[in-house]
Short mmCIF file of C-alpha atoms in Angstrom, two decimals:
data_model
loop_
_atom_site.label_atom_id
_atom_site.label_comp_id
_atom_site.label_asym_id
_atom_site.label_seq_id
_atom_site.Cartn_x
_atom_site.Cartn_y
_atom_site.Cartn_z
CA MET A 1 0.00 0.00 0.00
CA GLN A 2 1.34 3.43 -0.89
CA ALA A 3 1.61 5.75 2.11
CA ARG A 4 0.10 9.20 2.41
CA GLY A 5 1.74 11.87 0.30
CA TYR A 6 3.20 9.57 -2.36
CA PRO A 7 1.40 8.67 -5.58
CA ALA A 8 2.03 5.22 -6.98
CA ALA A 9 5.67 5.04 -8.03
CA ARG A 10 5.54 5.01 -11.80
CA ALA A 11 6.48 7.06 -14.81
CA ILE A 12 3.91 9.52 -16.15
CA GLY A 13 3.10 9.50 -19.82
CA PRO A 14 3.51 6.89 -22.58
CA ALA A 15 4.80 3.47 -21.60
CA ARG A 16 8.55 3.18 -21.84
CA ALA A 17 10.70 0.13 -22.42
CA PRO A 18 12.41 -1.19 -19.27
CA ALA A 19 15.74 0.43 -18.56
CA GLN A 20 18.93 -1.55 -18.94
CA VAL A 21 20.14 -0.44 -15.50
CA SER A 22 18.21 0.77 -12.47
CA VAL A 23 20.16 2.65 -9.81
CA ILE A 24 18.60 1.62 -6.48
CA LEU A 25 18.69 4.43 -3.92
CA PRO A 26 17.10 4.19 -0.45
CA VAL A 27 16.91 7.59 1.26
CA HIS A 28 16.43 8.54 4.90
CA ASP A 29 17.40 12.01 6.11
CA ALA A 30 20.20 12.28 3.56
CA GLU A 31 20.10 16.04 3.01
CA PRO A 32 23.85 16.68 3.64
CA TRP A 33 24.96 14.26 0.90
CA LEU A 34 22.17 14.01 -1.68
CA ASP A 35 23.39 16.72 -4.04
CA GLU A 36 26.74 14.98 -4.54
CA CYS A 37 25.12 11.56 -4.72
CA LEU A 38 22.51 12.50 -7.33
CA GLY A 39 25.03 14.53 -9.27
CA SER A 40 27.13 11.40 -9.61
CA VAL A 41 24.17 9.58 -11.19
CA LEU A 42 23.89 12.35 -13.78
CA GLN A 43 27.62 12.07 -14.56
CA GLN A 44 27.59 8.38 -15.53
CA ASP A 45 29.17 7.66 -18.92
CA PHE A 46 27.08 4.52 -19.51
CA GLU A 47 25.55 4.74 -22.99
CA GLY A 48 22.63 2.40 -22.36
CA SER A 49 19.30 3.33 -20.81
CA MET A 50 19.27 4.13 -17.08
CA GLU A 51 16.69 4.92 -14.46
CA LEU A 52 16.99 6.05 -10.87
CA SER A 53 14.64 4.37 -8.39
CA ILE A 54 14.39 6.29 -5.11
CA PHE A 55 12.49 5.16 -2.04
CA ASN A 56 12.17 7.79 0.67
CA ASP A 57 11.97 6.11 4.07
CA ALA A 58 10.14 8.71 6.21
CA SER A 59 12.72 11.47 5.83
CA LYS A 60 12.09 14.48 8.05
CA ASP A 61 14.68 16.77 6.49
CA LYS A 62 14.81 18.42 3.05
CA SER A 63 15.71 15.22 1.17
CA MET A 64 12.52 15.29 -0.95
CA THR A 65 13.11 18.90 -1.97
CA ILE A 66 16.57 17.96 -3.22
CA ILE A 67 15.22 14.88 -5.00
CA GLU A 68 12.54 16.86 -6.83
CA LYS A 69 15.16 19.40 -7.95
CA TRP A 70 17.39 16.67 -9.35
CA LYS A 71 14.49 14.79 -10.94
CA LYS A 72 14.14 17.57 -13.52
CA LYS A 73 17.87 17.57 -14.29
CA LEU A 74 18.10 13.80 -14.55
CA GLU A 75 15.03 13.35 -16.72
CA GLY A 76 16.23 16.21 -18.89
CA SER A 77 19.30 14.06 -19.57
CA GLY A 78 17.26 10.96 -20.36
CA ILE A 79 17.44 9.23 -16.97
CA LEU A 80 13.94 8.28 -15.80
CA VAL A 81 13.39 8.96 -12.09
CA VAL A 82 10.91 6.80 -10.15
CA ILE A 83 10.08 7.99 -6.63
CA GLY A 84 8.26 6.12 -3.90
CA GLY A 85 8.19 6.36 -0.15
CA HIS A 86 6.14 6.82 2.99
CA GLU A 87 5.67 9.46 5.65
CA SER A 88 5.10 7.25 8.68
CA PRO A 89 6.44 8.52 12.02
CA SER A 90 9.31 6.04 11.93
CA PRO A 91 11.48 4.66 9.12
CA ARG A 92 11.00 1.04 8.09
CA GLY A 93 14.71 0.39 7.59
CA VAL A 94 17.26 -0.12 4.85
CA GLY A 95 16.18 -3.63 3.86
CA TYR A 96 12.57 -2.55 3.36
CA SER A 97 13.60 0.56 1.43
CA LYS A 98 15.87 -1.36 -0.92
CA ASN A 99 13.16 -3.94 -1.60
CA GLN A 100 10.64 -1.20 -2.37
CA ALA A 101 13.08 0.61 -4.66
CA VAL A 102 13.77 -2.63 -6.53
CA ALA A 103 10.06 -3.46 -6.81
CA GLN A 104 9.18 -0.10 -8.38
CA SER A 105 12.10 -0.19 -10.82
CA SER A 106 12.27 -1.78 -14.28
CA GLY A 107 15.94 -2.29 -15.14
CA SER A 108 17.39 -5.62 -16.21
CA TYR A 109 20.35 -4.84 -13.94
CA LEU A 110 20.42 -3.30 -10.48
CA CYS A 111 23.11 -0.88 -9.30
CA PHE A 112 22.88 -0.31 -5.54
CA LEU A 113 23.86 3.07 -4.15
CA ASP A 114 23.72 4.62 -0.67
CA ALA A 115 22.56 8.22 -0.40
CA ASP A 116 25.75 9.31 1.38
CA ASP A 117 28.09 7.93 -1.30
CA VAL A 118 29.28 9.16 -4.70
CA MET A 119 29.77 7.12 -7.88
CA MET A 120 32.66 7.65 -10.25
CA PRO A 121 31.47 8.37 -13.84
CA GLN A 122 32.51 4.96 -15.18
CA ARG A 123 30.90 2.87 -12.43
CA VAL A 124 27.69 1.75 -14.17
CA ARG A 125 29.47 1.09 -17.47
CA LEU A 126 32.26 -1.05 -16.03
CA GLN A 127 30.07 -3.01 -13.64
CA HIS A 128 27.47 -3.63 -16.33
CA GLU A 129 30.19 -5.05 -18.57
CA ALA A 130 31.31 -7.35 -15.73
CA ALA A 131 27.73 -8.42 -14.96
CA LEU A 132 27.19 -9.45 -18.58
CA ARG A 133 30.16 -11.80 -18.22
CA HIS A 134 29.09 -13.08 -14.78
CA PRO A 135 25.28 -13.33 -14.73
CA LYS A 136 25.08 -15.17 -11.38
CA SER A 137 27.53 -12.95 -9.52
CA ILE A 138 27.44 -9.91 -7.31
CA ILE A 139 29.77 -7.40 -8.90
CA GLY A 140 31.62 -5.06 -6.53
CA CYS A 141 34.45 -2.58 -6.94
CA GLN A 142 37.25 -0.89 -5.09
CA VAL A 143 36.44 2.23 -3.08
CA THR A 144 37.95 5.50 -1.93
CA ARG A 145 37.18 6.25 1.72
CA GLU A 146 35.97 9.68 2.76
CA PRO A 147 37.39 11.11 4.96
CA PRO A 148 40.71 9.54 3.96
CA ASN A 149 42.19 7.01 6.41
CA SER A 150 39.02 6.98 8.53
CA THR A 151 38.99 3.16 8.44
CA GLU A 152 42.40 2.46 6.99
CA ARG A 153 42.64 -1.29 7.75
CA TYR A 154 39.06 -2.00 6.64
CA THR A 155 39.49 -0.02 3.42
CA ARG A 156 42.68 -1.90 2.63
CA TRP A 157 40.82 -5.18 3.21
CA ILE A 158 38.01 -4.08 0.85
CA ASN A 159 40.39 -3.11 -1.93
CA GLN A 160 43.17 -5.69 -1.72
CA LEU A 161 41.48 -9.07 -1.38
CA ALA A 162 42.70 -11.34 -4.17
CA PRO A 163 40.02 -12.73 -6.53
CA ASP A 164 40.01 -16.14 -4.82
CA GLN A 165 39.77 -14.49 -1.38
CA LEU A 166 36.43 -12.95 -2.33
CA LEU A 167 35.05 -16.42 -1.60
CA THR A 168 37.56 -17.83 0.90
CA GLN A 169 37.24 -14.88 3.30
CA VAL A 170 33.45 -14.81 3.50
CA PHE A 171 33.58 -15.70 7.21
CA THR A 172 35.49 -12.58 8.22
CA SER A 173 34.04 -10.05 10.63
CA ASN A 174 34.05 -7.25 8.06
CA GLY A 175 30.93 -8.61 6.38
CA PRO A 176 30.54 -9.27 2.64
CA THR A 177 33.81 -9.36 0.75
CA VAL A 178 32.37 -6.80 -1.66
CA ILE A 179 30.56 -4.11 0.31
CA MET A 180 26.89 -3.41 -0.27
CA PRO A 181 27.14 0.17 -1.67
CA THR A 182 29.22 -1.28 -4.53
CA TRP A 183 26.84 -4.12 -5.48
CA PHE A 184 25.67 -4.58 -9.05
CA CYS A 185 23.74 -7.63 -10.28
CA SER A 186 21.04 -8.77 -12.67
CA ARG A 187 17.42 -8.38 -11.64
CA ALA A 188 16.86 -12.07 -12.41
CA TRP A 189 19.58 -13.13 -9.99
CA PHE A 190 18.36 -10.73 -7.30
CA ALA A 191 14.88 -12.22 -7.59
CA HIS A 192 16.36 -15.72 -7.30
CA VAL A 193 18.22 -14.85 -4.09
CA GLY A 194 16.21 -12.09 -2.41
CA PRO A 195 14.56 -10.09 -1.06
CA PHE A 196 16.48 -8.32 1.70
CA ASP A 197 15.56 -8.99 5.30
CA GLU A 198 13.18 -6.26 6.48
CA GLY A 199 13.85 -6.57 10.21
CA GLY A 200 14.90 -2.93 10.36
CA ARG A 201 17.50 -1.21 12.47
CA GLY A 202 20.19 -3.51 13.81
CA VAL A 203 19.70 -6.24 11.18
CA PRO A 204 22.66 -6.81 8.80
CA GLU A 205 20.45 -7.18 5.74
CA ASP A 206 23.42 -7.04 3.36
CA LEU A 207 25.29 -9.85 5.12
CA LEU A 208 22.18 -12.06 5.26
CA PHE A 209 21.53 -11.51 1.54
CA PHE A 210 25.19 -12.20 0.76
CA TYR A 211 25.10 -15.51 2.64
CA GLU A 212 21.93 -16.55 0.82
CA HIS A 213 23.56 -15.57 -2.47
CA LEU A 214 26.48 -17.89 -1.70
CA ARG A 215 24.16 -20.73 -0.60
CA LYS A 216 22.51 -20.57 -4.02
CA GLY A 217 25.80 -20.83 -5.86
CA GLY A 218 26.38 -17.17 -6.61
CA GLY A 219 29.79 -15.81 -7.50
CA VAL A 220 31.65 -12.73 -6.27
CA VAL A 221 33.52 -10.48 -8.69
CA ARG A 222 35.25 -7.14 -8.07
CA VAL A 223 36.11 -4.51 -10.68
CA ASP A 224 39.59 -3.48 -9.64
CA GLN A 225 39.10 0.25 -9.99
CA SER A 226 37.88 2.70 -7.38
CA LEU A 227 34.34 3.41 -8.60
CA LEU A 228 32.78 4.73 -5.37
CA LEU A 229 33.53 7.42 -2.83
CA TYR A 230 32.52 5.51 0.32
CA ARG A 231 31.67 7.94 3.09
CA TYR A 232 32.32 7.29 6.80
CA HIS A 233 30.25 9.22 9.34
CA PRO A 234 28.65 8.52 12.73
CA GLY A 235 25.11 8.45 11.35
CA ALA A 236 25.71 5.61 8.88
CA ALA A 237 23.21 2.76 9.19
CA THR A 238 25.99 0.21 9.56
CA HIS A 239 26.76 1.54 13.04
CA SER A 240 23.38 0.29 14.28
CA VAL A 241 24.40 -3.34 13.77
CA LEU A 242 26.00 -4.80 16.88
CA GLU A 243 29.25 -6.71 16.58
CA THR A 244 27.66 -9.54 18.58
CA THR A 245 24.91 -9.83 15.95
CA ILE A 246 27.45 -10.09 13.14
CA TRP A 247 29.44 -12.65 15.15
CA ALA A 248 26.40 -14.87 15.72
CA HIS A 249 25.49 -14.90 12.01
CA ARG A 250 29.08 -15.64 11.00
CA VAL A 251 29.45 -18.56 13.39
CA ARG A 252 26.19 -20.11 12.19
CA PHE A 253 27.29 -19.71 8.56
CA LEU A 254 30.65 -21.30 9.38
CA GLU A 255 28.87 -24.24 11.00
CA GLU A 256 26.56 -24.58 8.02
CA GLN A 257 29.03 -24.19 5.17
CA ALA A 258 32.46 -25.37 6.37
CA LEU A 259 32.38 -27.51 9.50
CA PRO A 260 30.17 -30.32 8.09
CA HIS A 261 33.02 -31.17 5.70
CA TRP A 262 35.53 -31.72 8.52
CA ALA A 263 35.72 -34.60 10.98
CA THR A 264 37.92 -32.48 13.25
CA PHE A 265 39.59 -29.07 13.10
CA THR A 266 42.01 -26.87 15.03
CA ILE A 267 41.31 -23.38 16.32
CA TRP A 268 44.37 -21.21 15.74
CA ASN A 269 44.55 -18.96 18.81
CA ALA A 270 44.14 -20.21 22.36
CA GLY A 271 43.45 -16.67 23.58
CA ARG A 272 40.26 -14.71 23.98
CA GLN A 273 39.04 -14.85 20.38
CA GLY A 274 39.74 -18.54 19.90
CA ARG A 275 37.97 -19.40 23.15
CA ARG A 276 35.06 -17.16 22.19
CA LEU A 277 34.66 -19.06 18.94
CA TYR A 278 34.69 -22.39 20.78
CA ARG A 279 32.04 -21.22 23.24
CA SER A 280 29.86 -19.93 20.38
CA LEU A 281 29.77 -23.28 18.59
CA THR A 282 27.00 -25.79 19.02
CA ALA A 283 27.84 -28.83 21.16
CA GLY A 284 28.26 -30.98 18.06
CA SER A 285 30.74 -28.55 16.53
CA GLN A 286 32.62 -28.22 19.82
CA ARG A 287 33.21 -31.97 19.81
CA LYS A 288 34.99 -31.57 16.46
CA VAL A 289 37.63 -29.24 17.95
CA ALA A 290 40.75 -31.40 18.18
CA ALA A 291 42.94 -28.68 19.68
CA PHE A 292 43.82 -25.03 20.01
CA CYS A 293 47.19 -23.93 18.72
CA ASP A 294 49.24 -20.87 19.58
CA VAL A 295 52.73 -19.36 19.81
CA ASP A 296 52.31 -18.13 23.39
CA GLU A 297 54.48 -20.34 25.60
CA ASN A 298 52.34 -19.62 28.67
CA LYS A 299 49.18 -20.92 26.99
CA ILE A 300 51.04 -23.91 25.57
CA ARG A 301 52.65 -24.71 28.94
CA LYS A 302 49.23 -24.98 30.60
CA GLY A 303 48.43 -27.69 28.09
CA PHE A 304 44.65 -27.42 27.79
CA TYR A 305 41.59 -25.19 27.83
CA CYS A 306 38.72 -26.24 30.09
CA TYR A 307 35.29 -24.95 29.09
CA GLU A 308 33.69 -24.26 32.45
CA GLY A 309 30.35 -23.34 30.91
CA SER A 310 29.83 -26.74 29.33
CA GLN A 311 26.93 -28.89 30.46
CA GLU A 312 28.95 -32.01 29.74
CA ARG A 313 30.50 -34.03 32.55
CA PRO A 314 33.39 -34.19 32.78
CA LYS A 315 33.88 -30.71 31.34
CA PRO A 316 35.76 -30.69 28.01
CA ARG A 317 39.53 -30.13 28.22
CA ILE A 318 40.83 -29.12 24.80
CA PRO A 319 44.60 -29.52 24.20
CA VAL A 320 46.64 -26.37 23.52
CA LEU A 321 49.52 -27.11 21.15
CA HIS A 322 52.39 -25.23 19.57
CA PHE A 323 51.31 -24.39 16.03
CA ARG A 324 54.04 -26.66 14.60
CA ALA A 325 52.43 -29.63 16.34
CA ALA A 326 48.89 -28.81 15.24
CA ARG A 327 47.11 -30.46 12.33
CA PRO A 328 44.87 -28.80 9.72
CA PRO A 329 42.22 -27.82 8.87
CA PHE A 330 42.44 -24.59 10.87
CA VAL A 331 39.98 -21.87 11.79
CA ILE A 332 42.21 -18.85 12.40
CA CYS A 333 41.00 -16.31 14.96
CA VAL A 334 42.97 -13.10 15.36
CA LYS A 335 42.33 -9.76 17.04
CA LEU A 336 42.88 -6.82 14.71
CA VAL A 337 44.19 -3.65 16.28
CA SER A 338 41.95 -1.10 14.57
CA ILE A 339 38.69 -0.29 16.33
CA SER A 340 37.12 -0.10 12.89
CA SER A 341 38.02 -3.74 12.22
CA PRO A 342 36.67 -6.07 14.91
CA PRO A 343 37.94 -9.62 15.62
CA THR A 344 37.96 -11.93 12.64
CA CYS A 345 37.86 -15.66 12.00
CA ASP A 346 38.89 -17.13 8.63
#
């Protein structure tokens, strides 16, 4: 149902053929950044047909005024603008807004964009070319962080993963190996995987979609050029997702996708993060832990880790070995030093 103040989201006038690419833009109180963001849509050098699908999620600022201003400029340049939204007292969340923006759009390909980010002029063109070659993949790209060095370690991780690591590092704490504001994919593949979780604030809808994408055999491809100015600021929606929530989803995905293939495994790190992983596992997965391994002589000298919280009797005592004595496969748990990059397990 369309909310008060918004006509049905559709183009006015004669029917138009579906666009080749729809830029999907959820908006909530984005006034400080919208001019730059929408200007970057206008500057795309893609020669095919484009539309911009905006869903306004109960903005209380001047976002709609800015959108209406840019609608005239964009449509004057041949980019159809489709606007939907609602004016409820509270926003429904990023997942809901993205789903609505996709539903009201027509493009054969979807280019996701956050309202606080800025696309480089070649983004749509280069990612569309990659998507044609990889129809069942999420296409990402490298990014430039704004302000510079605000999340230096995380930005380096985003940009420098090798092609094979885009799949092998899917269990890391940083979330999807290609970040959501850089996603580009076919509408058909999105429909096969989606929609986004609509749980609202605090739900990592991008990570949950990414996991489902991988479950269904999707690939991950990155265009190795910086095609997005990726803005860091305290109001970003990502800050509403608790690290403990991300951790719980990652551990369950690890147990679902990797651990069933192993009779036993070793946790690399007998310290806080390794023990946290062990405690987070189900009882069946805990029984597969053959040992912890470490380089810390004090941990190795003790010889074992006893899980006091276990309901089993006697309580499990897991050997702690020097890494040279340990046997693969390994789950490596390390604590990264940057506060912008929380603990990770690969």
